[in-house]
CSV table of C-alpha atoms in Angstrom, one decimal:
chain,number,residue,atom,x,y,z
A,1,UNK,CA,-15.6,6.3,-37.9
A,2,UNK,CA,-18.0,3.8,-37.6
A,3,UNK,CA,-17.9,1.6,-34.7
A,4,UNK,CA,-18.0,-1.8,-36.0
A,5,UNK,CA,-16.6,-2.7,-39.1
A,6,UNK,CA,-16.2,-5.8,-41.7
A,7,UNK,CA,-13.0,-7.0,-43.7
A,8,UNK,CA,-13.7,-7.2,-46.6
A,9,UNK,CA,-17.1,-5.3,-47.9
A,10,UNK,CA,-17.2,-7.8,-51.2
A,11,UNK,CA,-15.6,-11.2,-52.3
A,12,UNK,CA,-15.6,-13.2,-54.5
A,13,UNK,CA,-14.0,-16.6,-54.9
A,14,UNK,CA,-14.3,-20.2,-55.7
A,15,UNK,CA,-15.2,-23.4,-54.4
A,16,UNK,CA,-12.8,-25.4,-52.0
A,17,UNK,CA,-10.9,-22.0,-51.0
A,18,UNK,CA,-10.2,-20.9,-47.5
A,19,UNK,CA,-12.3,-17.1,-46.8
A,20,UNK,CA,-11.4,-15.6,-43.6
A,21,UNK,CA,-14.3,-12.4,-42.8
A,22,UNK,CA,-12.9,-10.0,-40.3
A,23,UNK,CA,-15.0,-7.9,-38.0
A,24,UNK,CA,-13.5,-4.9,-35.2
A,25,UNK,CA,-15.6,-2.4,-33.2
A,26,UNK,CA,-14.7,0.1,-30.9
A,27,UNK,CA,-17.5,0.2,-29.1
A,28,UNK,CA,-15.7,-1.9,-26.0
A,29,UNK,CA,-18.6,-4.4,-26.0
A,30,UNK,CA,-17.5,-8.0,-24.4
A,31,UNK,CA,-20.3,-9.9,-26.7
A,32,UNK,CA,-20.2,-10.3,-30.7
A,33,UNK,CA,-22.0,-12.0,-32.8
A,34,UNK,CA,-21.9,-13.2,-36.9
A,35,UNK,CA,-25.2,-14.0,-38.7
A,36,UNK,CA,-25.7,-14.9,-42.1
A,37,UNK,CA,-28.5,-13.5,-44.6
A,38,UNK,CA,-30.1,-14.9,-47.8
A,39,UNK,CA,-32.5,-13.1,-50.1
A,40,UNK,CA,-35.3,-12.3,-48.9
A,41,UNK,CA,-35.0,-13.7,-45.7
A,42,UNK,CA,-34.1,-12.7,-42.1
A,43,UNK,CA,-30.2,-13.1,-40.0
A,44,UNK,CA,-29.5,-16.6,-39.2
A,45,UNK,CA,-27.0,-17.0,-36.4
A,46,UNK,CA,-23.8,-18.8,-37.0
A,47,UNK,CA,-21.5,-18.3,-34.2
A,48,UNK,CA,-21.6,-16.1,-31.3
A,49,UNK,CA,-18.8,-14.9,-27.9
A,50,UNK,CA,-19.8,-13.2,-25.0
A,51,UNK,CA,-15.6,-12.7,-23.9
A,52,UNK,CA,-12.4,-13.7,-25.4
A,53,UNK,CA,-12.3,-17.6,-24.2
A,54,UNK,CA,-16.3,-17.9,-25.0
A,55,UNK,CA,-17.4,-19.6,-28.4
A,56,UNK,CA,-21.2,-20.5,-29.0
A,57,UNK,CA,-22.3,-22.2,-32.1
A,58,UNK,CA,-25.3,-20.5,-33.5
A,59,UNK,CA,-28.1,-21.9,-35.6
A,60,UNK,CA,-25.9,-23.0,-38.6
A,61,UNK,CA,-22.6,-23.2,-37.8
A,62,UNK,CA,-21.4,-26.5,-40.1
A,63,UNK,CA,-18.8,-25.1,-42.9
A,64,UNK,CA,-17.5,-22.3,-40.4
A,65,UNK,CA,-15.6,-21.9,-37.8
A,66,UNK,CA,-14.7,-18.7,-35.7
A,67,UNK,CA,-11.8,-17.0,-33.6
A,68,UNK,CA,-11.9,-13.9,-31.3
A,69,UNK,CA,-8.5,-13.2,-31.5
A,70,UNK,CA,-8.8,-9.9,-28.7
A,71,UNK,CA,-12.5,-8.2,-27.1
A,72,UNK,CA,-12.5,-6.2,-30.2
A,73,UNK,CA,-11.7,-9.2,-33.2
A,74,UNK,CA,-14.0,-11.6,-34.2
A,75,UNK,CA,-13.3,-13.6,-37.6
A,76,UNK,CA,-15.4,-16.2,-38.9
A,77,UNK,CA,-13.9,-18.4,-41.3
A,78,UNK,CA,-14.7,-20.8,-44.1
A,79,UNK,CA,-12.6,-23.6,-44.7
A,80,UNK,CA,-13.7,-24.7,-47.6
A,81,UNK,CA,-15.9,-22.6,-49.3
A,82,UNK,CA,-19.1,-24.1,-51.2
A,83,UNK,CA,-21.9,-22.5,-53.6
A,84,UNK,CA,-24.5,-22.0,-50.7
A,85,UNK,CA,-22.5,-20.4,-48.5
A,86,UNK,CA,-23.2,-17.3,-50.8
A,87,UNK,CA,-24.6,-14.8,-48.6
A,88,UNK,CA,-24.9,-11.3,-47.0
A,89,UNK,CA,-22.8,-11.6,-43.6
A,90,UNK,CA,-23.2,-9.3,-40.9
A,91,UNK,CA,-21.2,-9.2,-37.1
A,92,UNK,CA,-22.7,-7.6,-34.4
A,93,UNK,CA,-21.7,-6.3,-30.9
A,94,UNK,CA,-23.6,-5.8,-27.5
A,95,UNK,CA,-22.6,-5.0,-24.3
A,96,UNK,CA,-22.6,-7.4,-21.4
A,97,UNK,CA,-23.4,-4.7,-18.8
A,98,UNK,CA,-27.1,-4.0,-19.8
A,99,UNK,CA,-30.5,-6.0,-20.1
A,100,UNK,CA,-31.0,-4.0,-23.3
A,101,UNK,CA,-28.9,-5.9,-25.4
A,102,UNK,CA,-29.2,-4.2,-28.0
A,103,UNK,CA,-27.0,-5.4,-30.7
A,104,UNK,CA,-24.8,-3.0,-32.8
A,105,UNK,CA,-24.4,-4.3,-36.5
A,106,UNK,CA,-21.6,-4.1,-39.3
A,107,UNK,CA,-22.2,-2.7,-42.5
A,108,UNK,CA,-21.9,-6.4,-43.7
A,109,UNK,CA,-19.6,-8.7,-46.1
A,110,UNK,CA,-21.4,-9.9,-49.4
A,111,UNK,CA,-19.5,-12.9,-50.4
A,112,UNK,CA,-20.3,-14.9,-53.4
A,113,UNK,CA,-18.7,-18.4,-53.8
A,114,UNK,CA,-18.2,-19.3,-57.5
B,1,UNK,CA,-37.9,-20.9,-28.3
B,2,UNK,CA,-40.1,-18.7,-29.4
B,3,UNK,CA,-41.2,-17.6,-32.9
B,4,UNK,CA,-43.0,-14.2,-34.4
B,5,UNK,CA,-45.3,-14.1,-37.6
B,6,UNK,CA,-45.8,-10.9,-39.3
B,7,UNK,CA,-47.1,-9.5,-42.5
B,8,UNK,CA,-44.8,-9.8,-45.7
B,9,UNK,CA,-45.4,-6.3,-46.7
B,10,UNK,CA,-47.3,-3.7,-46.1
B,11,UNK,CA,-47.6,0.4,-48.0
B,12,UNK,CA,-48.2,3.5,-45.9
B,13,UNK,CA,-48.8,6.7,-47.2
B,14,UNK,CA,-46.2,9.4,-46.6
B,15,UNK,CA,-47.0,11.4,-43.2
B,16,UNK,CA,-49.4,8.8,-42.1
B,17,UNK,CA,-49.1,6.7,-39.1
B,18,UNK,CA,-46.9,2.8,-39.7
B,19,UNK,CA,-48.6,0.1,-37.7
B,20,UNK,CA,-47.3,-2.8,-38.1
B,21,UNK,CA,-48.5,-5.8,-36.5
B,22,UNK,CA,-46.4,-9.1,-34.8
B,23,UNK,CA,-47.9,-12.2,-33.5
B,24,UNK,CA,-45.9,-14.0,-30.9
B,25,UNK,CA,-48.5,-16.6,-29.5
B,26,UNK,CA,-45.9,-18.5,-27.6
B,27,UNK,CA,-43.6,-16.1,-25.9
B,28,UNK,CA,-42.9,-16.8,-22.5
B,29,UNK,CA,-43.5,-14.4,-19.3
B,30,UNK,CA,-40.0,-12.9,-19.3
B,31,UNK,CA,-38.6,-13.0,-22.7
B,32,UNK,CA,-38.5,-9.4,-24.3
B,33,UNK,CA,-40.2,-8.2,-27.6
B,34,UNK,CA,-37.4,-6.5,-29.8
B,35,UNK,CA,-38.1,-4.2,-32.9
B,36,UNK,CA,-35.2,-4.2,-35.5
B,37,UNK,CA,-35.1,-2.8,-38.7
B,38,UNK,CA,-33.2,-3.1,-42.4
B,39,UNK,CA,-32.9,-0.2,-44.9
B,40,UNK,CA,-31.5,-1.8,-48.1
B,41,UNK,CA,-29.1,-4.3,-47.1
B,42,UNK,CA,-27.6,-2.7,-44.7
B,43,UNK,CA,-26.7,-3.6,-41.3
B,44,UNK,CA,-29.9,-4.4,-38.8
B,45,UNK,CA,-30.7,-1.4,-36.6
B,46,UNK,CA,-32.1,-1.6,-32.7
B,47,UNK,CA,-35.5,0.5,-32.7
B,48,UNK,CA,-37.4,-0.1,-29.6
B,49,UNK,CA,-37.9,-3.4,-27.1
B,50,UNK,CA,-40.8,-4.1,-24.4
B,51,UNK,CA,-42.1,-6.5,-21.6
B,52,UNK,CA,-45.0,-5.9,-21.1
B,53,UNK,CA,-46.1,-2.2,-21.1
B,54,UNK,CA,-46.3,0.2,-23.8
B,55,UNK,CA,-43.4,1.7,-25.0
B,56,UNK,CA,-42.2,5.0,-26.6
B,57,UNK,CA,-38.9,6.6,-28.2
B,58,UNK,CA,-37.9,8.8,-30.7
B,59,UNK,CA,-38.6,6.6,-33.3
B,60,UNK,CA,-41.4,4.4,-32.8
B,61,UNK,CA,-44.0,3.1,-29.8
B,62,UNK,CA,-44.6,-0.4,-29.3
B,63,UNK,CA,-47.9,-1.5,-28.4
B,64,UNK,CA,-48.4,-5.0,-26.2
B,65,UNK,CA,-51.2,-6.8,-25.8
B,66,UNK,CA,-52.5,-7.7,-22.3
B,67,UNK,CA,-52.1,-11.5,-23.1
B,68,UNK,CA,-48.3,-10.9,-24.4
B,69,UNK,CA,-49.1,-12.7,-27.6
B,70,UNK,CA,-49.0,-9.8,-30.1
B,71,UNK,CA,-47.6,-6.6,-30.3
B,72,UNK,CA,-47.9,-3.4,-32.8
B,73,UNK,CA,-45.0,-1.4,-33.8
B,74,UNK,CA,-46.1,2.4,-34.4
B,75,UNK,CA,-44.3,4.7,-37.0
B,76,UNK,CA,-46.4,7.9,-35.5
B,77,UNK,CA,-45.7,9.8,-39.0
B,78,UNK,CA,-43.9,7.7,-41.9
B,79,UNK,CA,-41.6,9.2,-44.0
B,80,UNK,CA,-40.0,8.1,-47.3
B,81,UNK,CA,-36.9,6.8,-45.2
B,82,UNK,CA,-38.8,4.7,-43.2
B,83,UNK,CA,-39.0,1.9,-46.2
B,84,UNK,CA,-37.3,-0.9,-44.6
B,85,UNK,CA,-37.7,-4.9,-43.5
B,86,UNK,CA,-38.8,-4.5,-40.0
B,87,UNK,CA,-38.2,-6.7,-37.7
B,88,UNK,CA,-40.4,-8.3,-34.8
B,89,UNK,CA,-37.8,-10.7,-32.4
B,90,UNK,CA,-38.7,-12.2,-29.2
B,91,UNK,CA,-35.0,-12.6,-27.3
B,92,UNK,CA,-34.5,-15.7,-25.8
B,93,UNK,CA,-33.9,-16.2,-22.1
B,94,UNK,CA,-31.6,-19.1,-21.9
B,95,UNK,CA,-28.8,-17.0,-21.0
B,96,UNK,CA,-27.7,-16.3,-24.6
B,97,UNK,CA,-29.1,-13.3,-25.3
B,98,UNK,CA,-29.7,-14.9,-29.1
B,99,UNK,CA,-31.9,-13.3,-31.3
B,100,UNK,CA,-33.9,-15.2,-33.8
B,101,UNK,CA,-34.8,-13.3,-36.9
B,102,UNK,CA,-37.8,-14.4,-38.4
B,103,UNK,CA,-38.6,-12.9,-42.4
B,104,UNK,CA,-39.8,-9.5,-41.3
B,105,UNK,CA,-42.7,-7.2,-42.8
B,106,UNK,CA,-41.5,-5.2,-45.7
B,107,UNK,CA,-43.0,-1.8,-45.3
B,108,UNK,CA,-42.7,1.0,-48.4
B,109,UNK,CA,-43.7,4.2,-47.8
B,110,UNK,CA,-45.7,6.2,-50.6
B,111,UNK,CA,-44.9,9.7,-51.6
């Protein structure tokens, strides 16, 4: 089983709705992340929460907000979605105990907003 | 904070050695070098980090300059699965731990 995952893999809806992008991991990590992508280019950050009752905004956060409902939950949600928010959107996990930091990504959520 | 410029693309011939290069003039004296990178559109992965010397793993050696302001990642012998966006991040010390993604080099490999 892989060990972080994204709700769904694909969506597609229209503008004004209400998208909710879920992401789980059992890797035990305290720290998650969500980061959008655009063709061609690299992961901009949105939001990011190193425990439970820590929320960062990232480098675009406007339209979104987030909720990290347990260590392993971390849902980023749009309120009302809008064309350009169409993107590839990956979460990501790393683990508070090591300078590594590496970060641990999802397979991604490729939403398109009609 | 602190950017990286790399290559847009770059061919290597299959079972010759990757080097792809990363400028990162204005990194500070303790702020990490990270190599990341993206087969398809899948999910970024970690390949190797460094301070300040060279490194080496399984996959890959990293290659600092003296001066900190460019590095080199190595692919010692490329293979067809080693076409991805790679990924040359400085991490940011603030306490964050953020990652700043610039465009990557887009590296084919050639049967």
């Amino acid at each position: 089983d892989a060990d972080v995952t994204q709700t769904p893999r694909n969506r597609i809806t229209k503008t004004g709705k209400r998208i909710m992008l879920e992401c789980s991991q059992t890797k035990g990590h305290d720290r998650m992340y969500w980061y959008r992508q655009d063709p061609g280019l690299g992961l901009r950050l949105i939001y990011y929460s190193f425990d439970v009752k820590d929320i960062n905004k990232g480098e675009i956060s406007d339209g979104y907000s987030v909720s990290r409902q347990a260590q392993a939950k971390f849902s980023l949600s749009l309120e009302s979605a809008i064309p350009n928010q169409t993107a590839l959107y990956f979460c990501a996990t790393s683990d508070t105990g090591t300078s590594l930091n590496e970060q641990f990504f999802g397979p991604g959520t490729r939403l398109t907003v009609l | 904070d602190a950017k990286t410029t790399q290559p847009t693309s770059m061919d290597c011939a299959e079972g010759r050695a990757a080097n792809l290069p990363c400028n990162h003039s204005t990194i500070s004296g303790n702020e990490y070098v990270y190599w990341y990178r993206q087969i398809h559109s899948q999910g970024p992965q970690y390949i190797i980090h460094g301070l300040k010397n060279n490194e080496t793993n399984e996959m890959a050696s990293l290659i600092i300059t003296e001066d900190r302001k460019s590095s080199t990642l190595i692919l010692p012998h490329a293979t067809l699965r080693d076409t991805a966006v790679y990924y040359c991040i400085v991490r940011l010390t603030s306490g964050t731990y953020k990652y700043i993604f610039g465009t990557g080099t887009r590296l084919k490999v050639l049967a």
